[in-house]
Rosetta silent file (secondary structure, phi, psi, omega in degrees, C-alpha in Angstrom):
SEQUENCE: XXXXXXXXXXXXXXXXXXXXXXXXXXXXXXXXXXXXXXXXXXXXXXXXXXXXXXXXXXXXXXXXXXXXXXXXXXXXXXXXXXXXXXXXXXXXXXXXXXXXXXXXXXXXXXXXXXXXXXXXXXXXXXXXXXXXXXXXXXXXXXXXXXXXXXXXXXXXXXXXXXXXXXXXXXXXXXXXXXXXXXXXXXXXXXXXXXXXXXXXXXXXXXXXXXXXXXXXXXXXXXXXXXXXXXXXXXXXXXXXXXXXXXXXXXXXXXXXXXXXXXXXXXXXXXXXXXXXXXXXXXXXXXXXXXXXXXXXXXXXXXXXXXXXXXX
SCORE:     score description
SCORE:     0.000 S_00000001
   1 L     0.000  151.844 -174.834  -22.114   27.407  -18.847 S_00000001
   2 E  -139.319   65.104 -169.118  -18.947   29.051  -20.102 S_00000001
   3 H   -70.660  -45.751  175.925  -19.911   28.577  -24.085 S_00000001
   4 H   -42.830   -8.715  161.071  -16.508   31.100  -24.926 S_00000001
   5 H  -111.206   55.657 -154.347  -14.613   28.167  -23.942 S_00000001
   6 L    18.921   57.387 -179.349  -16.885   25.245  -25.501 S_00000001
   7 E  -126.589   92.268 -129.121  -18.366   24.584  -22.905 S_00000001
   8 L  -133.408   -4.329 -156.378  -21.858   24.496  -24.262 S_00000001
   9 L  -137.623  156.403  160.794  -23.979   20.934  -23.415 S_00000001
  10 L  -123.853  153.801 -164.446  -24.372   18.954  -20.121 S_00000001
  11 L  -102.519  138.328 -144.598  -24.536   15.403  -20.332 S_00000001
  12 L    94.060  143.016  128.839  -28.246   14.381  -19.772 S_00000001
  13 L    15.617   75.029  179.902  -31.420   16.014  -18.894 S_00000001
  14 L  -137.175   44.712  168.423  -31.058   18.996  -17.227 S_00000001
  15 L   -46.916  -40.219 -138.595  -34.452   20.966  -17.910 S_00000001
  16 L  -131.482  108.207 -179.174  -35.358   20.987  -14.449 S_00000001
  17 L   -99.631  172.820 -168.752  -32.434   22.112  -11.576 S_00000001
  18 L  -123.059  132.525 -175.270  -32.023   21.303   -7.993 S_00000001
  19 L   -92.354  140.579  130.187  -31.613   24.650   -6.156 S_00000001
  20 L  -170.012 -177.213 -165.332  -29.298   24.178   -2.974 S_00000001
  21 L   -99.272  114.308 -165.417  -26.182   25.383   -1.399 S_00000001
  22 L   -83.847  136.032  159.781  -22.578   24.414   -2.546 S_00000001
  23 L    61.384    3.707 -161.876  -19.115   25.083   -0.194 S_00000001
  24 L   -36.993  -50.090 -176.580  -21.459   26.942    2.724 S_00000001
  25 L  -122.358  149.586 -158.065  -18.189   25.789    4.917 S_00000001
  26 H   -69.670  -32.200 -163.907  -14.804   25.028    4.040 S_00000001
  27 H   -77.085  -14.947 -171.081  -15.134   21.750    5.902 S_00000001
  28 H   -75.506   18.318 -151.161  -18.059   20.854    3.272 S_00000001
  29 E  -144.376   76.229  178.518  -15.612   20.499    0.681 S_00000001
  30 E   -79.509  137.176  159.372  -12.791   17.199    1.313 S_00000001
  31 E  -104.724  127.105  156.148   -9.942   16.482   -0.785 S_00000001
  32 E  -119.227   91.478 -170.390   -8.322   13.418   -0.324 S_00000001
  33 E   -38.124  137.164  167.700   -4.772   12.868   -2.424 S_00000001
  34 E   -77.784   89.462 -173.442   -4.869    9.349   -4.413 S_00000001
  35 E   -79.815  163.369 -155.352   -1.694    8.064   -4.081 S_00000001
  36 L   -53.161  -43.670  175.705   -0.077    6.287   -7.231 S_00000001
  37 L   -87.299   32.827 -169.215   -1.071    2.768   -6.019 S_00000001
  38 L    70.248  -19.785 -171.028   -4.619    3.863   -5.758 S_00000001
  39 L   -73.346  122.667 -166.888   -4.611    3.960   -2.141 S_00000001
  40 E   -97.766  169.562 -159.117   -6.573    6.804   -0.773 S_00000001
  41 L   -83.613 -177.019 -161.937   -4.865    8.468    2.042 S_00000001
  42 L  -135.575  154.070  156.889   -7.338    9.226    5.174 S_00000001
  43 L   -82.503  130.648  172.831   -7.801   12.380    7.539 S_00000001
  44 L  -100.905  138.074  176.078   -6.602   11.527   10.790 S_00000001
  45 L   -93.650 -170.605 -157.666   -8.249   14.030   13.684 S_00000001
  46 H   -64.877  -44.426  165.658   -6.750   15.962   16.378 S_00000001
  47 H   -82.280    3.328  179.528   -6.940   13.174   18.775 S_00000001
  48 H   -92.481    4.347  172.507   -5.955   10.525   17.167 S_00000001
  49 H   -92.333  -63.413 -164.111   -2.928   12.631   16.765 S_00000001
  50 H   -53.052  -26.776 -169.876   -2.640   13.767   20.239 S_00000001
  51 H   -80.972  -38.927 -166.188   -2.620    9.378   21.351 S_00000001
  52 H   -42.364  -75.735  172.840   -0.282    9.331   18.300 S_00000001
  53 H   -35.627  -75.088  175.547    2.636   11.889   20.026 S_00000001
  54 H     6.936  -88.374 -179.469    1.236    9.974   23.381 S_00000001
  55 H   -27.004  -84.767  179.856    2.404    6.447   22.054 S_00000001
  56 H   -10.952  -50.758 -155.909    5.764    8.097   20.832 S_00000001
  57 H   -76.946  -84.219  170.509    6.418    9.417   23.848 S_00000001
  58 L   -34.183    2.257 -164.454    5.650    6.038   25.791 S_00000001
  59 L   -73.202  142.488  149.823    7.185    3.346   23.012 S_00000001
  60 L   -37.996  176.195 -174.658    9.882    1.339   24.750 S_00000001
  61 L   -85.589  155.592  168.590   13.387    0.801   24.001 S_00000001
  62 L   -84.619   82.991 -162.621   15.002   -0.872   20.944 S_00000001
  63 L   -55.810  -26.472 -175.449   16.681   -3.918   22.888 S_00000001
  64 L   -54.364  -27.619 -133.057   17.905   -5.001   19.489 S_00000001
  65 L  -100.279  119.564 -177.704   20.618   -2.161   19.285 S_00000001
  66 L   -55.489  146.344  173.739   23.835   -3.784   20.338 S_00000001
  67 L  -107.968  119.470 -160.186   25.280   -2.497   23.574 S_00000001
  68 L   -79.006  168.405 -175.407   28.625   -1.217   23.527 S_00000001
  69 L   -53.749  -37.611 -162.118   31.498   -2.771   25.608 S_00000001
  70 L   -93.201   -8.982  177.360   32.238    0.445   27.483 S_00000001
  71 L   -98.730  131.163  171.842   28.672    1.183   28.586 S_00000001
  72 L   -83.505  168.073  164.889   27.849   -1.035   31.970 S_00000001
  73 H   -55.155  -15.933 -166.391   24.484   -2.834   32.559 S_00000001
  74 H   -98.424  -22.995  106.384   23.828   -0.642   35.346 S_00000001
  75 H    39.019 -103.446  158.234   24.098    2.305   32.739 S_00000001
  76 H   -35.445  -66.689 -165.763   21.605    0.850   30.424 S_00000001
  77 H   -63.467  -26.631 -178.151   19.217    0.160   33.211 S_00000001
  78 H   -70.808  -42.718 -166.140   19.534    4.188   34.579 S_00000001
  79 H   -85.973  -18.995  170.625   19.092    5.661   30.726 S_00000001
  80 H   -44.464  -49.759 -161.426   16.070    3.064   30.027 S_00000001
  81 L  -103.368   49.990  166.491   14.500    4.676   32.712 S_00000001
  82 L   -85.894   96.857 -161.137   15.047    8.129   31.998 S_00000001
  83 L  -126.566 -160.676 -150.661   11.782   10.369   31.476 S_00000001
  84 L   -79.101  -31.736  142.118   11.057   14.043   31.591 S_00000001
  85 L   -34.687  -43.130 -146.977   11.689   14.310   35.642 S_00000001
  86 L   -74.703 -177.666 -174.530   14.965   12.918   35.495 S_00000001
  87 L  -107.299  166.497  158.189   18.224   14.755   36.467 S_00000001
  88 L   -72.378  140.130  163.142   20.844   13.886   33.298 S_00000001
  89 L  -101.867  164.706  171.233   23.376   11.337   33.325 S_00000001
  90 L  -131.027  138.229 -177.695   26.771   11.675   32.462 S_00000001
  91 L  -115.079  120.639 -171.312   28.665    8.821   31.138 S_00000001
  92 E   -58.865  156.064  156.203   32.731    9.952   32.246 S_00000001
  93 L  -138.700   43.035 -164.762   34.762    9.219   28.870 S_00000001
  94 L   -88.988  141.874  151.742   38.139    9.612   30.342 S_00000001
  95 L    95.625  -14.398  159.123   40.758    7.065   28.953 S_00000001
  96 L   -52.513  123.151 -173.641   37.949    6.720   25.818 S_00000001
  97 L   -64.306  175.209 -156.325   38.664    6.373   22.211 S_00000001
  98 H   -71.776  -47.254  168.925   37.583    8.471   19.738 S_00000001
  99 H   -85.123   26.578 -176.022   35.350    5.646   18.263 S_00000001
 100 H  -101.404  -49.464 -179.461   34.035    4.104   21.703 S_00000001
 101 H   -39.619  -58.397  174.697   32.830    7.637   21.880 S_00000001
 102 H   -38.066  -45.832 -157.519   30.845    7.476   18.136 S_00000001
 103 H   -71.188  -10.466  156.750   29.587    4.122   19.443 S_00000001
 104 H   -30.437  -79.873 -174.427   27.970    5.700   22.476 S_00000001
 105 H   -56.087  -53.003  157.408   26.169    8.073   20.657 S_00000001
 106 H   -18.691  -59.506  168.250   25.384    5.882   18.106 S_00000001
 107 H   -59.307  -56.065 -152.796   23.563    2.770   20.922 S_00000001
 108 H   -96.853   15.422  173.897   21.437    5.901   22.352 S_00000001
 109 H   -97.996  -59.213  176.090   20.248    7.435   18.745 S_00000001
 110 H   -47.565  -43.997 -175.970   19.256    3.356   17.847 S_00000001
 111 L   -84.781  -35.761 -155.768   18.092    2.212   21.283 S_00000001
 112 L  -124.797   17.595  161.462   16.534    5.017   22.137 S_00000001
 113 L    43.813   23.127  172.772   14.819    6.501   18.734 S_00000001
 114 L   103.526  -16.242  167.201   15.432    9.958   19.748 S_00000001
 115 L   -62.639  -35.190  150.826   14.359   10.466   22.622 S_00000001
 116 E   -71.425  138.705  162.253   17.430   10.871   24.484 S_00000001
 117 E  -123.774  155.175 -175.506   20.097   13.609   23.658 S_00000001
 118 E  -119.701  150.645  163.537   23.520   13.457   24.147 S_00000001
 119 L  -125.119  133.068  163.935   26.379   16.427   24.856 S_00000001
 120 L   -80.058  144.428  160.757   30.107   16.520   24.860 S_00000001
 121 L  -142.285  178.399 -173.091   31.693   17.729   27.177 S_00000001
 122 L   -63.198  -59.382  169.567   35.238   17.993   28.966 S_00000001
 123 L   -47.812  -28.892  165.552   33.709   15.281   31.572 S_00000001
 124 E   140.067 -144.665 -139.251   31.954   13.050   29.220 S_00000001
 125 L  -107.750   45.574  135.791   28.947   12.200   27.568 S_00000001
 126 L    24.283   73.120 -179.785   25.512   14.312   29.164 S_00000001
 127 E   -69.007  142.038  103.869   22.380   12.010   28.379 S_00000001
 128 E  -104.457  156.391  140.931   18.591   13.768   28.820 S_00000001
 129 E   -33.258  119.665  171.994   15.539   13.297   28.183 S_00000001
 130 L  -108.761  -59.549 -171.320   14.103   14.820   25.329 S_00000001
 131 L    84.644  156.217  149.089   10.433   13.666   23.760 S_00000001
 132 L   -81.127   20.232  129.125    9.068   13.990   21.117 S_00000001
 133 L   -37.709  -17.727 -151.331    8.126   17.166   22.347 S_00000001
 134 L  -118.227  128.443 -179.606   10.774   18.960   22.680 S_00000001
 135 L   -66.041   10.516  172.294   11.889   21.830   21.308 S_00000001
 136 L   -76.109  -39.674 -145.812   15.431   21.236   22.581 S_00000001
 137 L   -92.101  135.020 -165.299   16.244   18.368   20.586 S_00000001
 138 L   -57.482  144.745  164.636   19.241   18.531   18.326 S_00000001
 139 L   -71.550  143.442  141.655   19.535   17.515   14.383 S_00000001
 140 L  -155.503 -172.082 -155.814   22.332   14.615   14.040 S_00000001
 141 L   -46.294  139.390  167.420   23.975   12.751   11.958 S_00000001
 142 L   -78.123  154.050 -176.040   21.884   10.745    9.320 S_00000001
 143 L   -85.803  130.182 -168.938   21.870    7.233    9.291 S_00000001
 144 L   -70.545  -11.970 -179.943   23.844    5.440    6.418 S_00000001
 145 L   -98.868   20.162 -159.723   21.044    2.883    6.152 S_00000001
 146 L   -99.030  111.927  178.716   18.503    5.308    6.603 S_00000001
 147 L   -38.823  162.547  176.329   16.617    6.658    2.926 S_00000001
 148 L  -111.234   29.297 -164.060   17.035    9.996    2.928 S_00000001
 149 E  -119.020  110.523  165.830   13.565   11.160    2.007 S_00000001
 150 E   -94.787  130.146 -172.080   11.094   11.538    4.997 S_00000001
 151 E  -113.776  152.514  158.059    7.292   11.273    3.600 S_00000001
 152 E  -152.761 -171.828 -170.169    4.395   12.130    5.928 S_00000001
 153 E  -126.305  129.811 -176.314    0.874   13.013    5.086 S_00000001
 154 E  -109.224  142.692  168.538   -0.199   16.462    5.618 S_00000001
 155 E  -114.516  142.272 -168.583   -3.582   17.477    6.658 S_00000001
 156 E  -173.155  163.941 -136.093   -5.191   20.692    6.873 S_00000001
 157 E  -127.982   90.448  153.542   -8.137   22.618    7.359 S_00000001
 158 L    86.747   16.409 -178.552   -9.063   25.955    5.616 S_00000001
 159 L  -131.975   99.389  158.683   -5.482   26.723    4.846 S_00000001
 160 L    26.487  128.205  171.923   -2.609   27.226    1.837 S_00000001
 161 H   -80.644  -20.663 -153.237   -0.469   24.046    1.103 S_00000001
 162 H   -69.270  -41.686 -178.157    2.144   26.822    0.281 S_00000001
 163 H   -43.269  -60.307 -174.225    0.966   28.247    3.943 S_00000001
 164 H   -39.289  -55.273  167.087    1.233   25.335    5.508 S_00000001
 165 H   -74.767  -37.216 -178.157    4.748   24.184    4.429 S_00000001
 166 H   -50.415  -62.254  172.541    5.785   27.429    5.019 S_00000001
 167 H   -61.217  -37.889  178.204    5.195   27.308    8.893 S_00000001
 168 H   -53.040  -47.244  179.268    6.494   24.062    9.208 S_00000001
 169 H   -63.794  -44.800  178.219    9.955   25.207    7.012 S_00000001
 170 H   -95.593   10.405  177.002   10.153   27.752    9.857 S_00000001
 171 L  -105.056  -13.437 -173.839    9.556   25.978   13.369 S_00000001
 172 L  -104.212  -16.148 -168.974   11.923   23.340   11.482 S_00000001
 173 L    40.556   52.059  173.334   14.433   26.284   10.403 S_00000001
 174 L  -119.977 -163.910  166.536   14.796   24.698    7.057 S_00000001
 175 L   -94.578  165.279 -174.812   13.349   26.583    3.454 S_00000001
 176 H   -93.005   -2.840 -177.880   10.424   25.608    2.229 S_00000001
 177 H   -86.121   -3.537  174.179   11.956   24.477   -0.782 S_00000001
 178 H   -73.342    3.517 -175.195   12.751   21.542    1.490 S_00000001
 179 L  -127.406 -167.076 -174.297    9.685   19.712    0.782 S_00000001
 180 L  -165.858  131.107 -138.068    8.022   18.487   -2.089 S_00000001
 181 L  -151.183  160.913  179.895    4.383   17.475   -2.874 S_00000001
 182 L   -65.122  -33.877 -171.695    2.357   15.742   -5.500 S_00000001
 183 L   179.363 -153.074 -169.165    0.607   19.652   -6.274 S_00000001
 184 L  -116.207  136.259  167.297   -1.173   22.000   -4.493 S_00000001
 185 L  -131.370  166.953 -169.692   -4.842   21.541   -2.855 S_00000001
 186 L   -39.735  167.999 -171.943   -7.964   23.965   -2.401 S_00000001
 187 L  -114.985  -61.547 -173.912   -7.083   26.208    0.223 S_00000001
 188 L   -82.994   86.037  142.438  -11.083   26.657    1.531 S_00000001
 189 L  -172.484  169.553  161.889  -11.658   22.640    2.236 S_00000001
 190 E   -81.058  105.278  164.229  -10.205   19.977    4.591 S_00000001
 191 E   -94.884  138.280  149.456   -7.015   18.413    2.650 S_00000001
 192 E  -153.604  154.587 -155.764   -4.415   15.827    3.134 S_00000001
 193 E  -145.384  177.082 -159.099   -1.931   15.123    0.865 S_00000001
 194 E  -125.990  152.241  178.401    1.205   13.023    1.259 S_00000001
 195 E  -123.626  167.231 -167.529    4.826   15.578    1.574 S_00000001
 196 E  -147.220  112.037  -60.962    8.049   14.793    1.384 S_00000001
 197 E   142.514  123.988 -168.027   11.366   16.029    3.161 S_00000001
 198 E   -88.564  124.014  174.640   15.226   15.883    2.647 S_00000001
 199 L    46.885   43.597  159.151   17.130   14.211    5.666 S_00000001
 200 L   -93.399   81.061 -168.218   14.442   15.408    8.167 S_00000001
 201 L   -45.477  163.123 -179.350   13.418   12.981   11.206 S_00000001
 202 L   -78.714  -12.828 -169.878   10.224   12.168   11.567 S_00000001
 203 H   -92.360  -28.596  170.694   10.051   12.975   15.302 S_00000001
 204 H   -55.343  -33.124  168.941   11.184   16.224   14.411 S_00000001
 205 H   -88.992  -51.351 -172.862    8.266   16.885   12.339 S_00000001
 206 H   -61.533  -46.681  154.087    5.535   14.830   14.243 S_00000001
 207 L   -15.711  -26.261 -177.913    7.020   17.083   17.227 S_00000001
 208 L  -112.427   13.637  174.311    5.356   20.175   15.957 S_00000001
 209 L   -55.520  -75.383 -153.513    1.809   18.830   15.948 S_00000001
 210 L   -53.704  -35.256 -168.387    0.750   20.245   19.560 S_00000001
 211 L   -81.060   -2.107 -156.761    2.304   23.898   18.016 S_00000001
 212 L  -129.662  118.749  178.879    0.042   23.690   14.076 S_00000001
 213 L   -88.960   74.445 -171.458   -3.115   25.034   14.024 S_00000001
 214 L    81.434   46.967 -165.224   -5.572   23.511   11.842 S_00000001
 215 E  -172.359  113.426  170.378   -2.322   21.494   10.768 S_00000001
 216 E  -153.502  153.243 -149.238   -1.276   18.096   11.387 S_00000001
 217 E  -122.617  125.496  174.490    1.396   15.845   10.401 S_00000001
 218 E  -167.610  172.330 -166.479    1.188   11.573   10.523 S_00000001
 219 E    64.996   78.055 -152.876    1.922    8.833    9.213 S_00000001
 220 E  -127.335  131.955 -175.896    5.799    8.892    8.427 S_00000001
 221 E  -151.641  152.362  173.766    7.860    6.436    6.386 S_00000001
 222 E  -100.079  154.024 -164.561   11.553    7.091    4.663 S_00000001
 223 E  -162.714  146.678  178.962   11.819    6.550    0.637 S_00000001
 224 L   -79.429  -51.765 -152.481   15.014    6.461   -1.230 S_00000001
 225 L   -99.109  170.786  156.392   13.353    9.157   -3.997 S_00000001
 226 L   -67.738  157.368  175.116   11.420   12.491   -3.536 S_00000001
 227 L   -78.572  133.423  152.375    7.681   12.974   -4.153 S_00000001
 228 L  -121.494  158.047 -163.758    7.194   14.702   -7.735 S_00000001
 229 L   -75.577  114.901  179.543    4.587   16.787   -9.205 S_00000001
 230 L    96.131   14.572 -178.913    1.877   15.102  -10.417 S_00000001
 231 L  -105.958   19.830  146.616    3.202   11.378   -9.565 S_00000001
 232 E   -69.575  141.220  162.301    0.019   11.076   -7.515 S_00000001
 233 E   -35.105  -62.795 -141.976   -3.319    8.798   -8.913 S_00000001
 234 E   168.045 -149.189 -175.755   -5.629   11.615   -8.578 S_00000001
 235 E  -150.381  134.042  166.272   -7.668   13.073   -6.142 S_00000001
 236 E   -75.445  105.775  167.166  -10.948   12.164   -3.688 S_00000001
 237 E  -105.069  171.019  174.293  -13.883   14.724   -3.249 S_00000001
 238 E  -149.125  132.824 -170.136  -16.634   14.755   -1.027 S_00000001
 239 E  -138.032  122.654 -178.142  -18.446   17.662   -1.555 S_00000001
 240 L  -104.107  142.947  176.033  -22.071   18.293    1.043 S_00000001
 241 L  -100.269  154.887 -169.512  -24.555   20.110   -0.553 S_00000001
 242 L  -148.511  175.889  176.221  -27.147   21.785    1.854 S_00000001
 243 L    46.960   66.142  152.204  -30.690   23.560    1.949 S_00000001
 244 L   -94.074  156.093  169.344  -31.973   20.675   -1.149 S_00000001
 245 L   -91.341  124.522  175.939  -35.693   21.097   -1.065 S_00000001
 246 H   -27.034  -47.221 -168.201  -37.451   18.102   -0.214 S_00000001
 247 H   -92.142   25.462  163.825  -39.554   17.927   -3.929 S_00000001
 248 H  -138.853    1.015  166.998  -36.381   17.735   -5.886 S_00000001
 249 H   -40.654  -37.561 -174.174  -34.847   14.458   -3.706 S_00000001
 250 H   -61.062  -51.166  170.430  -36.263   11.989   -6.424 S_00000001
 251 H   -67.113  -54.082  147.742  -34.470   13.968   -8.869 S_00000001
 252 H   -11.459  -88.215 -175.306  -31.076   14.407   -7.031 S_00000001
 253 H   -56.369  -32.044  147.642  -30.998   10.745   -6.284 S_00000001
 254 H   -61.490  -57.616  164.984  -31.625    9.943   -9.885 S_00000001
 255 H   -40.237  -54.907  168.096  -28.840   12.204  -11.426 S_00000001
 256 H   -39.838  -39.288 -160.489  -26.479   10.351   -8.805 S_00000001
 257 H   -94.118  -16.450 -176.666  -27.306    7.164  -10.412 S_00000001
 258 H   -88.879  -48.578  178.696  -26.599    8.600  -13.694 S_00000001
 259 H   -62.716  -13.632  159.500  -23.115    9.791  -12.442 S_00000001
 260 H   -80.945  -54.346 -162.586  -22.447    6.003  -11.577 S_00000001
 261 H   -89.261  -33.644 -123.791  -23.392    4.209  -14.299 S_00000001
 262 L  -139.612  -28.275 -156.718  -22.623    6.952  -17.139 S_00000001
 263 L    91.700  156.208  167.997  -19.965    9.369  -15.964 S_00000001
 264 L  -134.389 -178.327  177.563  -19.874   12.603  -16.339 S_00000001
 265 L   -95.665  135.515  172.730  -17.584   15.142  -18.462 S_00000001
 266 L   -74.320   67.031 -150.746  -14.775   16.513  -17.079 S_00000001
 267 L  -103.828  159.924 -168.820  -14.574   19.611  -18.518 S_00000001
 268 L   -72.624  126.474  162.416  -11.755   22.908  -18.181 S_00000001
 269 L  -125.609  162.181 -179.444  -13.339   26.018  -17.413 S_00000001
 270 H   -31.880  -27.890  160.667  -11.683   29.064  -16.759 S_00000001
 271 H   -73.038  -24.877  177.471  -10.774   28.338  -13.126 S_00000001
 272 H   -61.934    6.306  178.644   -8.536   25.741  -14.044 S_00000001
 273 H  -140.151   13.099  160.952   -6.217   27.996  -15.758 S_00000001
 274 L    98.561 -144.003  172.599   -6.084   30.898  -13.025 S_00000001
 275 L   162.923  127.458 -172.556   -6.208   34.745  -13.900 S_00000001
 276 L  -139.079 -154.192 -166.367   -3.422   37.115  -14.263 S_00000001
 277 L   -70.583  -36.381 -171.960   -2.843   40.444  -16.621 S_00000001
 278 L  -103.291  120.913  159.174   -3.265   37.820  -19.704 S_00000001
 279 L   -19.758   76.816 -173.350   -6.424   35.636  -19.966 S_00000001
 280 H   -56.633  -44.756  169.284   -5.297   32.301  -18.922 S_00000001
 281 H   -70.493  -19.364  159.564   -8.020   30.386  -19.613 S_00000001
 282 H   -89.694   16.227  152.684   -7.482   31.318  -23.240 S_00000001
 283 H   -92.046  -25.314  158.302   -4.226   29.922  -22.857 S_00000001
 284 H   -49.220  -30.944 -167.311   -5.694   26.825  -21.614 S_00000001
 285 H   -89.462  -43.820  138.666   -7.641   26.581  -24.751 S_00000001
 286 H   -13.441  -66.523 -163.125   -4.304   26.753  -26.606 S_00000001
 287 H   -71.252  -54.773 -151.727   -2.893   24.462  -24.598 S_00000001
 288 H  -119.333   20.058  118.672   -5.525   21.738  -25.083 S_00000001
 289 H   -69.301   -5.153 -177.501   -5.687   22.206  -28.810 S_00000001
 290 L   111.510  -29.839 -163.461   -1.981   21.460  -29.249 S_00000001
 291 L   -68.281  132.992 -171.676   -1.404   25.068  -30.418 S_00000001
 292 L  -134.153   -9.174  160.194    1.385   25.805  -28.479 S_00000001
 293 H   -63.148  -57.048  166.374    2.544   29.020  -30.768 S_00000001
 294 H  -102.294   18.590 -169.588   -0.154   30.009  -29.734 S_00000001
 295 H   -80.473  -35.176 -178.508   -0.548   29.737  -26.560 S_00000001
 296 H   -74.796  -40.656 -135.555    3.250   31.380  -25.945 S_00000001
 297 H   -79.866  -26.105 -169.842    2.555   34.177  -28.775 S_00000001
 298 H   -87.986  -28.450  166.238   -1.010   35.015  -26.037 S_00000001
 299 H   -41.867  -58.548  169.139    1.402   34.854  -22.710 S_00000001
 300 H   -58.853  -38.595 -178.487    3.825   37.190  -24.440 S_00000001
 301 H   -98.684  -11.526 -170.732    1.508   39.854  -25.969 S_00000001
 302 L   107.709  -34.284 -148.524   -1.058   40.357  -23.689 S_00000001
 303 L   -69.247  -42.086  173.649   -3.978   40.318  -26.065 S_00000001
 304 L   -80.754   71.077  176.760   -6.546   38.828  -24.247 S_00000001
 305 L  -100.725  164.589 -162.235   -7.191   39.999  -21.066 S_00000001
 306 L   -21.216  140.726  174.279  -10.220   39.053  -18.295 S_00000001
 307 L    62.542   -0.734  173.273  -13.702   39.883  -19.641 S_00000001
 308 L   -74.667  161.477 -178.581  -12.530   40.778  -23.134 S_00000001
 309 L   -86.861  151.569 -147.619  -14.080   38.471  -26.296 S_00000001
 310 L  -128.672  131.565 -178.930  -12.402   35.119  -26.755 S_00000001
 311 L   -99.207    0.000    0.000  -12.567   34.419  -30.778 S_00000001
């Protein structure tokens, strides 16, 4: 109970307690982001990641991509079959216009979804293999039909979202101010949450998997807008409780049934508003009377700080 915040009744019965052990391990503790349409997002595991890359690596070509006039068939058939062995081709561009070149590059960023890179050179046009592996592979040009907001879902185990983004902003050499997220989740549980990224490919990201340590990235889609804070449903837990003693199951298993049919209250307690030099949680209590004078007037002076009496 935390009666200096009201917090002074439980709803129900609760004469009689069930002794056992809360959080023993970070994994006992899931978060799962809600996204807006209700949908809840899933943990994917490490191997359903590693077949994930796999696929990627293996998907075929996009035959759909128009083939330009200056590239031959016999061309095409050497860069289909271009894989991580291969020597490079070079396609000569002598006597080529400026925009036969663009369309070059253009046919192998569409047909070939990134996996290929191209080079200029005095001699022409330098194809390799890349993967989505590879730590090689170049930024280009954005696509004009392409949104420019890459979402993925991040998952992550026993770590900082702040952390998290952080490594990623720097194996990516962008800022970290490059993404954007519904909020923040516990740092000691298994999270996933959905992120969001300006003019970043997705292969570029997914690409860093094998290198992220209790951190992985799936599920990737482009959106015309950014993610903003708080434009999430909600949130999923699953929380395991451990060591219950056998003679309090009956009870346990009743309370549960009460949290189904009845609800319970959601109520603010002091973690929910942090702790700094100024009491926070009695600016919380501010905050969710309306008082908002005072709430600034306790930020500004100071007067309350941790373990002091909250009037």
């Amino acid at each position: 109970m935390e009666v200096d915040y009201g917090i002074t009744n439980y709803l129900g019965d609760r004469s009689v307690s069930v002794p056992c052990v809360l959080k023993e391990l970070y994994s006992d503790f899931i978060v799962q982001e809600i996204s807006a349409d209700e949908t809840v997002l899933r943990i994917a595991t490490a191997s359903e990641i590693r077949n994930f890359v796999k696929n990627e690596e293996e998907k075929g070509v996009d035959e759909s991509a128009a083939v330009p006039s200056v590239i031959s068939a016999e061309q095409v058939s050497v860069l289909d079959a271009l894989n991580k062995d291969s020597k490079p081709l070079l396609i000569p561009t002598e006597g080529l216009t400026k925009d036969d070149r663009k369309a070059i590059h253009e046919f192998l960023r569409l047909r070939y979804q990134g996996k290929l890179g191209s080079e200029t050179s005095e001699k022409g046009i330098e194809v390799s293999y890349c993967g989505v592996n590879s730590k090689t592979r170049k930024r280009k040009r954005w696509a004009k039909d392409c949104p420019n907001h890459c979402y993925f879902t991040l998952a992550k185990e026993n770590k900082d979202t702040s952390y998290a983004l952080g490594l990623i902003a720097k194996f990516l050499n962008v800022t970290v101010n490059t993404f954007r997220t519904h909020g923040i989740k516990d740092r000691r549980a298994v999270t996933c949450q959905r992120v969001s990224c300006n003019r970043i490919e997705k292969e570029r990201i997914l690409s860093l998997n094998p290198r992220l340590r209790d951190i992985v990235v799936y599920d990737f889609s482009y959106q015309d807008q950014e993610l903003k804070m708080g434009g999430h449903w909600g949130n999923r837990f699953s929380i395991i409780l451990r060591s219950i003693p056998p003679e309090t199951r009956d009870i346990l298993e009743q309370r549960l049934k009460e949290f189904e049919k009845d609800g319970f209250i959601n109520y603010f307690g002091t973690q929910r508003f942090g702790s700094c030099d100024t009491n926070t949680a009695v600016v919380g209590k501010h905050i969710l009377r309306r008082d908002w004078e005072g709430a600034i007037r306790v930020i500004l002076s100071n007067e309350h700080l941790p373990g002091e009496e909250v009037i």
